[in-house]
CSV table of C-alpha atoms and ligand atoms in Angstrom, one decimal:
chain,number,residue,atom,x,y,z
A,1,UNK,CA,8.1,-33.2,16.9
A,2,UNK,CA,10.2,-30.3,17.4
A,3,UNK,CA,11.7,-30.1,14.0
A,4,UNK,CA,11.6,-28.8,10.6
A,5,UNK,CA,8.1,-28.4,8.9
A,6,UNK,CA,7.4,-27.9,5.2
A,7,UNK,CA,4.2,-27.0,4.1
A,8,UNK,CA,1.9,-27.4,1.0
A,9,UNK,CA,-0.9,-25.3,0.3
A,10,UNK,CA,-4.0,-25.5,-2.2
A,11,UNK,CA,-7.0,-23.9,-3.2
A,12,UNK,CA,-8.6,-25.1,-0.1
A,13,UNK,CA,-6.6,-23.1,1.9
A,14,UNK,CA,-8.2,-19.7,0.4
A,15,UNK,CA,-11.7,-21.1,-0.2
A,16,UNK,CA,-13.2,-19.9,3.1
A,17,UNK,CA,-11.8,-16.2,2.3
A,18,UNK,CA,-14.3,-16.7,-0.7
A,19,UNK,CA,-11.6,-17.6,-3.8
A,20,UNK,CA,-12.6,-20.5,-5.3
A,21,UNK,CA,-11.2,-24.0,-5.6
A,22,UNK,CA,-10.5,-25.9,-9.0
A,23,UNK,CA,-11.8,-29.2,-8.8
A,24,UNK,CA,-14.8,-28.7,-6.3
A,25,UNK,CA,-18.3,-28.7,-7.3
A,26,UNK,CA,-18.5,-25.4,-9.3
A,27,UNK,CA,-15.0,-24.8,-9.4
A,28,UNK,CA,-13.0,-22.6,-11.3
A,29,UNK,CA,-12.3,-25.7,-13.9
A,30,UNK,CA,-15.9,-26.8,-14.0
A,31,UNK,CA,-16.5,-23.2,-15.7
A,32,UNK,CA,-13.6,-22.4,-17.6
A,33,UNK,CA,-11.3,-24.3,-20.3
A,34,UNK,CA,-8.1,-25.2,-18.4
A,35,UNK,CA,-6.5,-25.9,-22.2
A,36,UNK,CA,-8.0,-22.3,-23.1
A,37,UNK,CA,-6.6,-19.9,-19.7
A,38,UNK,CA,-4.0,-22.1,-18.2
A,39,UNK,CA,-1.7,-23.5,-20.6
A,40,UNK,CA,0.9,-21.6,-22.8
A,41,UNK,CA,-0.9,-22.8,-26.2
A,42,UNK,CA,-4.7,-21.5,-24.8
A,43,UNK,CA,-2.4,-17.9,-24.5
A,44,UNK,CA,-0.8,-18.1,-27.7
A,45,UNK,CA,-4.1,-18.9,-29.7
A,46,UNK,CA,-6.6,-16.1,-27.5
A,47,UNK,CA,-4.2,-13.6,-25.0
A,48,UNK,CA,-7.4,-11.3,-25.0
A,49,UNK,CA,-9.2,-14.2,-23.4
A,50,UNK,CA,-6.6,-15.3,-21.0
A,51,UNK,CA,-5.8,-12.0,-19.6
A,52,UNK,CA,-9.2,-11.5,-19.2
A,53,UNK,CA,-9.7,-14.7,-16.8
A,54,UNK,CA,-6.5,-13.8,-14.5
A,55,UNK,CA,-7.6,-9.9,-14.1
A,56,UNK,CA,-10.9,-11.1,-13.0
A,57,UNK,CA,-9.3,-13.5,-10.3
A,58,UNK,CA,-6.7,-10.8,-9.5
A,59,UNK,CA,-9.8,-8.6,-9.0
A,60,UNK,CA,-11.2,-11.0,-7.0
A,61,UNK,CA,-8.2,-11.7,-4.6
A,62,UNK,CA,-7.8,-8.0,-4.3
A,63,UNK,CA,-10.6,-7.7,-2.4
A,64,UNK,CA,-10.3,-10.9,-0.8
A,65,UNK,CA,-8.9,-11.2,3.2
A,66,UNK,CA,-7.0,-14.0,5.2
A,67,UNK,CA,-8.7,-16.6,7.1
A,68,UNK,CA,-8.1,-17.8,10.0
A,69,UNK,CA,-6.0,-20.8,8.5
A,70,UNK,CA,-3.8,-18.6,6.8
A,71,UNK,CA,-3.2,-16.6,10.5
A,72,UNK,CA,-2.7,-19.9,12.0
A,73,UNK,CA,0.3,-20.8,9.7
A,74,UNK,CA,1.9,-17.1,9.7
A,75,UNK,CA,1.7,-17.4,13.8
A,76,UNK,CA,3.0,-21.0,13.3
A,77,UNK,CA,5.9,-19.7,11.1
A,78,UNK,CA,6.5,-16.7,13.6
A,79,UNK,CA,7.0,-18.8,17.0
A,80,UNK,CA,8.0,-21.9,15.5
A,81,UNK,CA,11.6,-23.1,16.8
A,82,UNK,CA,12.5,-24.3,14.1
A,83,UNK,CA,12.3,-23.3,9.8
A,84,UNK,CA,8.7,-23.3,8.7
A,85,UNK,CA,8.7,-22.9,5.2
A,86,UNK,CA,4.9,-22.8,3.2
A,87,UNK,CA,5.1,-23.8,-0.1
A,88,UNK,CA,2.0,-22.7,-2.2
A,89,UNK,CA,0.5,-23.3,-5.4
A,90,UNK,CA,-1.9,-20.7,-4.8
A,91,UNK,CA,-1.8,-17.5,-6.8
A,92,UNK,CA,-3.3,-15.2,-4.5
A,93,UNK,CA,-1.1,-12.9,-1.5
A,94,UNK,CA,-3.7,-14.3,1.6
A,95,UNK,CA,-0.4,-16.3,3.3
A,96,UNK,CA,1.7,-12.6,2.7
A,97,UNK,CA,-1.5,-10.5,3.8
A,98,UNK,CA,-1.7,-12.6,6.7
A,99,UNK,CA,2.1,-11.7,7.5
A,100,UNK,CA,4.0,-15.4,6.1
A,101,UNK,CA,6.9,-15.8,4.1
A,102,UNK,CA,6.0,-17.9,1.1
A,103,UNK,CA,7.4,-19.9,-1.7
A,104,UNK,CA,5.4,-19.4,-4.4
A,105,UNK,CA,5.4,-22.5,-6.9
A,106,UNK,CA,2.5,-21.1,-9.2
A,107,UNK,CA,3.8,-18.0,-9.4
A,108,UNK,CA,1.6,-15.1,-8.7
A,109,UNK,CA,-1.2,-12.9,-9.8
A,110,UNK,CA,0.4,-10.1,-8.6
A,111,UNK,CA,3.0,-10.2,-10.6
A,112,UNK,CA,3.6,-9.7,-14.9
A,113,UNK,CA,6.3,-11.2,-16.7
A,114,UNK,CA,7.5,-10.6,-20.1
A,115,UNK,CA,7.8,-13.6,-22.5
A,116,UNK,CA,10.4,-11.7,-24.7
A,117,UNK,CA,12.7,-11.0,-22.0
A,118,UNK,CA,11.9,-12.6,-18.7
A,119,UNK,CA,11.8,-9.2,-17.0
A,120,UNK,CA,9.2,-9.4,-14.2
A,121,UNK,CA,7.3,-6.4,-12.9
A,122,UNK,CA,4.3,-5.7,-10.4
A,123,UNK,CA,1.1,-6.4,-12.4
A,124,UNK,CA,-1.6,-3.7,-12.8
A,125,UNK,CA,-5.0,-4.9,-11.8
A,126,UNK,CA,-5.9,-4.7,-15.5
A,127,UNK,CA,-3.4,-6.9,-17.7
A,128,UNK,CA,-4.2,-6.5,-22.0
A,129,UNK,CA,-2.0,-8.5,-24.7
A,130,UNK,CA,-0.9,-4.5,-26.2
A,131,UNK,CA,0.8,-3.6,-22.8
A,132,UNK,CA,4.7,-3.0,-23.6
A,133,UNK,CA,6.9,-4.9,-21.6
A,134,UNK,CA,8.8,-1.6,-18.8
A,135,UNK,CA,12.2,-3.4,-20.3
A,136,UNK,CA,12.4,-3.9,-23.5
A,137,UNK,CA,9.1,-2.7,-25.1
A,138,UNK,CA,7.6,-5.2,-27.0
A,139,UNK,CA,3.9,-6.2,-26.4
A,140,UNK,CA,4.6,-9.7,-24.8
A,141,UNK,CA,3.5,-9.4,-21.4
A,142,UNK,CA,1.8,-12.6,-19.6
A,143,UNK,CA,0.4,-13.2,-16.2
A,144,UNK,CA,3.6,-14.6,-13.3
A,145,UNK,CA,1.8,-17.8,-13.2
A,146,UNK,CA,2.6,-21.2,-14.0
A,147,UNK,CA,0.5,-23.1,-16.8
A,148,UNK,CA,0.0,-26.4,-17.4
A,149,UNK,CA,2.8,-27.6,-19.7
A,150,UNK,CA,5.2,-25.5,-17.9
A,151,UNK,CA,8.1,-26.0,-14.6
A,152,UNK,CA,6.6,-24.7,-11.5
A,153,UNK,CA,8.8,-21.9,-9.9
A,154,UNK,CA,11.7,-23.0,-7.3
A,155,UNK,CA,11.9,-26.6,-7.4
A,156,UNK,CA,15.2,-27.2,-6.3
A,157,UNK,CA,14.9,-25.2,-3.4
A,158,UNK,CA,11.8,-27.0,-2.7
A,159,UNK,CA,12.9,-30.3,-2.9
A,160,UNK,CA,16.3,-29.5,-0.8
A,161,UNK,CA,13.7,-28.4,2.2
A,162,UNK,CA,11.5,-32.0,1.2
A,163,UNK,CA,14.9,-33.8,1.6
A,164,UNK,CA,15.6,-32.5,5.1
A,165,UNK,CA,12.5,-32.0,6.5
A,166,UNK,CA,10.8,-33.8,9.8
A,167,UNK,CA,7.2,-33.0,8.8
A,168,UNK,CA,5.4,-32.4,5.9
A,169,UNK,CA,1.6,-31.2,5.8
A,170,UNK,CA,-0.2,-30.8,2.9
A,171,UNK,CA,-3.0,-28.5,3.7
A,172,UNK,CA,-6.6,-28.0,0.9
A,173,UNK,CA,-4.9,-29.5,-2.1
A,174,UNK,CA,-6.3,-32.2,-3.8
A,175,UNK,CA,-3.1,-33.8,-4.9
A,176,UNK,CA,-4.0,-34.1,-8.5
A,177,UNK,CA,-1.2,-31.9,-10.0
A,178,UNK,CA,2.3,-33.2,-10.2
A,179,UNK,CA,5.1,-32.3,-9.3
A,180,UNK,CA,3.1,-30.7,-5.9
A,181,UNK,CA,1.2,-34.7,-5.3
A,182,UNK,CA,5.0,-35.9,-5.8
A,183,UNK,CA,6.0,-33.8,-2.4
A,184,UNK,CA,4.6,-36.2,-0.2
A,185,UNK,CA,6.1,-39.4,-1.1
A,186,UNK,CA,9.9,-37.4,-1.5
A,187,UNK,CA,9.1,-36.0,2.2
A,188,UNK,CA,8.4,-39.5,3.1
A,189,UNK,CA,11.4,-41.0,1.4
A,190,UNK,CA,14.2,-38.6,3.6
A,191,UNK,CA,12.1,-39.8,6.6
A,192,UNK,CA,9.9,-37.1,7.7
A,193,UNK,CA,6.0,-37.5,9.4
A,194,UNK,CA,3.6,-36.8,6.8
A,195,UNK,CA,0.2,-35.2,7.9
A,196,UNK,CA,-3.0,-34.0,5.3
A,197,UNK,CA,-5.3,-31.4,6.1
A,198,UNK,CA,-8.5,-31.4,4.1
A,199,UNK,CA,-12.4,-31.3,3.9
A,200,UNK,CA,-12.2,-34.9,2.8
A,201,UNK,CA,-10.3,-37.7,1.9
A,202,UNK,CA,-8.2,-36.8,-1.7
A,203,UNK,CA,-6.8,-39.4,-4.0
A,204,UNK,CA,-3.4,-39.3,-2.3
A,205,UNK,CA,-4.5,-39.8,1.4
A,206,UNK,CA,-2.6,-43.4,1.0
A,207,UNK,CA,0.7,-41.5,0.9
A,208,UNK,CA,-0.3,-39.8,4.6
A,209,UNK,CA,0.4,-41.3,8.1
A,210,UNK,CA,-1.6,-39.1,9.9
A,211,UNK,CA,-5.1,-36.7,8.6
A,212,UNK,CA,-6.9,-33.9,9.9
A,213,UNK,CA,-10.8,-33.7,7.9
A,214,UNK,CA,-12.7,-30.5,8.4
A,215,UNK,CA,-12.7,-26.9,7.2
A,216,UNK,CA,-9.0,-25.3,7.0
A,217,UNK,CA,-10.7,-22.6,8.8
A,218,UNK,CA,-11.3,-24.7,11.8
A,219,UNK,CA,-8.8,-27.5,11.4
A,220,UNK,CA,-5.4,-25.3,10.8
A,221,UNK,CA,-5.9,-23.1,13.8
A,222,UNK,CA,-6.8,-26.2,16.1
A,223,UNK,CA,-3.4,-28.0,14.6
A,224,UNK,CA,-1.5,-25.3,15.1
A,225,UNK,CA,-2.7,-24.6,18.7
A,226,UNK,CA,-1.4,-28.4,19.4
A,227,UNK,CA,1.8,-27.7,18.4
A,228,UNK,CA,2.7,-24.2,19.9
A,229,UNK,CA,3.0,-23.8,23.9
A,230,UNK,CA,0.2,-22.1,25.4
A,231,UNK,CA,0.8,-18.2,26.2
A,232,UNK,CA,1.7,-17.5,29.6
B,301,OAD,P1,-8.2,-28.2,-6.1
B,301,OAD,O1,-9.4,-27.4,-6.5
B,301,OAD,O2,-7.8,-29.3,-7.1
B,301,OAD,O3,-8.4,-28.9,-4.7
B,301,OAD,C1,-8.8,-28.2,-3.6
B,301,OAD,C2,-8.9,-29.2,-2.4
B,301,OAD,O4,-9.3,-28.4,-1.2
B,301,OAD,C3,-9.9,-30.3,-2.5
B,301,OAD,O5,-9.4,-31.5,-2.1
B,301,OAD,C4,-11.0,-29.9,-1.6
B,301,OAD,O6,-11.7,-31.0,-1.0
B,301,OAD,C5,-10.3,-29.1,-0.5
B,301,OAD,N1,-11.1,-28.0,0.1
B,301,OAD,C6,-12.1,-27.3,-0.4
B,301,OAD,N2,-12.6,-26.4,0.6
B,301,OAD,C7,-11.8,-26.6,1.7
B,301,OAD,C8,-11.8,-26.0,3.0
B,301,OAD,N3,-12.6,-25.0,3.3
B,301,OAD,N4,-10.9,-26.5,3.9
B,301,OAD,C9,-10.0,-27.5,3.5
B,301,OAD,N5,-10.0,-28.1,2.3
B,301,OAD,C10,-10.9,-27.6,1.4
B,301,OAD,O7,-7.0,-27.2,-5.9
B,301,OAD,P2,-5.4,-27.4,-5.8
B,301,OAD,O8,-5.1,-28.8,-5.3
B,301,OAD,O9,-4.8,-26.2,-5.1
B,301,OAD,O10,-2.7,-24.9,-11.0
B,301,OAD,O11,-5.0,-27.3,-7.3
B,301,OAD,C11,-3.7,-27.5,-7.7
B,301,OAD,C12,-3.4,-26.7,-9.0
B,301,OAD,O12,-4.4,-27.1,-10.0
B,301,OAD,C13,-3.6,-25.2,-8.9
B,301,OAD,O13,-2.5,-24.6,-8.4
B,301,OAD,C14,-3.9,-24.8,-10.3
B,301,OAD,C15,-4.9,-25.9,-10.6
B,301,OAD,O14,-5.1,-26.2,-11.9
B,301,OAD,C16,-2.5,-24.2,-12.2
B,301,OAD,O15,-3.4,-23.4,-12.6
B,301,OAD,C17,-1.2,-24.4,-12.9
């Protein structure tokens, strides 16, 4: 395989640099109401509550470093012959701090947008519902993230890379949130070798050809090393 490779990444990807994952025991939506942080309706009725929840994980990410799966990829991305472009639905900067280019479907902590206006800006660690919009002033700023309810960021160019790659990994996502579970069976559809990287099997593992099961930390690094030349 020598061709293009589009990526996926999930919560998995970031969970051994200490962010947690959604679905796993204890994760993030075993403790909090995904209808009350994550959807435009949970904002509208409590904004107090919901910036509260994405300062704390912005706090959290801050202080949070790249693993070795997220080096893996950037390297991956660097000496690659071909495009490598990572897709994430992750909301944290690990595959930007590691030094990769990213697509960022879920949008981003990092980032404030204003519901008003659309103006985007870079988010203070601290986010309240009174802070004024830089543009136009009013009081309607919201996390850069993508809620439930709502169309994830850059689809079209995502699906034009789908519809020409030659291999598409999904890498610590558990493929239960569409339109991200959709990517593999589009990648399939134009033709290209599909390959899952995961702690365990997920519900989609039928839609793969090929799997890798073990920590992203150990797993991505050891893929990657397969597909690059050895130095010297
Ligand atoms: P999930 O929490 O649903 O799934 C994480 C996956 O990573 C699971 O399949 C785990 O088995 C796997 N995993 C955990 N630790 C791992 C490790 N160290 N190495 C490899 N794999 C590991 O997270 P996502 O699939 O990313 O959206 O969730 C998708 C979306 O649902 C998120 O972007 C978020 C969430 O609700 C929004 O908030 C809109």
């Amino acid at each position: 395989m020598t061709g293009k490779i589009v990526i996926l990444t999930g919560a998995g990807l970031s969970a051994e640099s200490g962010l947690g994952t959604f679905r796993d025991k204890d994760g993030i939506w075993t403790q909090h109401s995904l209808e009350d942080v994550a959807t435009p309706e949970g904002f509208a009725r409590d904004p107090a509550l919901v910036h509260g929840f994405y300062n704390a994980r912005r706090v959290q990410a801050a202080k949070a470093s790249p693993n070795a799966a997220h080096h893996a990829l950037a390297r991956l991305q660097q000496e690659w012959k071909a495009p490598v472009v990572i897709v994430t639905q992750n909301v944290d900067g690990l595959h930007e701090a590691a030094g990769a280019e990213v697509v960022h479907m879920h949008g981003r902590l990092a980032g404030a947008l204003c519901h008003r206006c659309a103006h985007r800006w870079d988010a203070p660690p601290e986010m309240s519902p009174d802070d004024p919009c830089p543009a136009c002033r009013q009081p309607a700023t919201r996390p850069d993230v993508v809620w439930f309810g709502e169309v994830p960021y850059h689809m079209e160019a995502i699906v034009a890379h789908l519809s020409d790659s030659d291999l598409f990994v999904a890498i610590g996502t558990s493929g239960q949130v569409y339109p991200a579970a959709g990517f593999v069976a589009e990648a399939a559809q134009a033709g290209a070798e599909t390959l899952e990287i995961n702690l365990e099997r997920t519900d989609i593992s039928g839609a793969f050809e090929a799997h890798r099961l073990g920590p992203a930390s150990e797993v991505v690094p050891a893929w990657v090393e397969s597909l690059l030349p050895r130095d010297g």
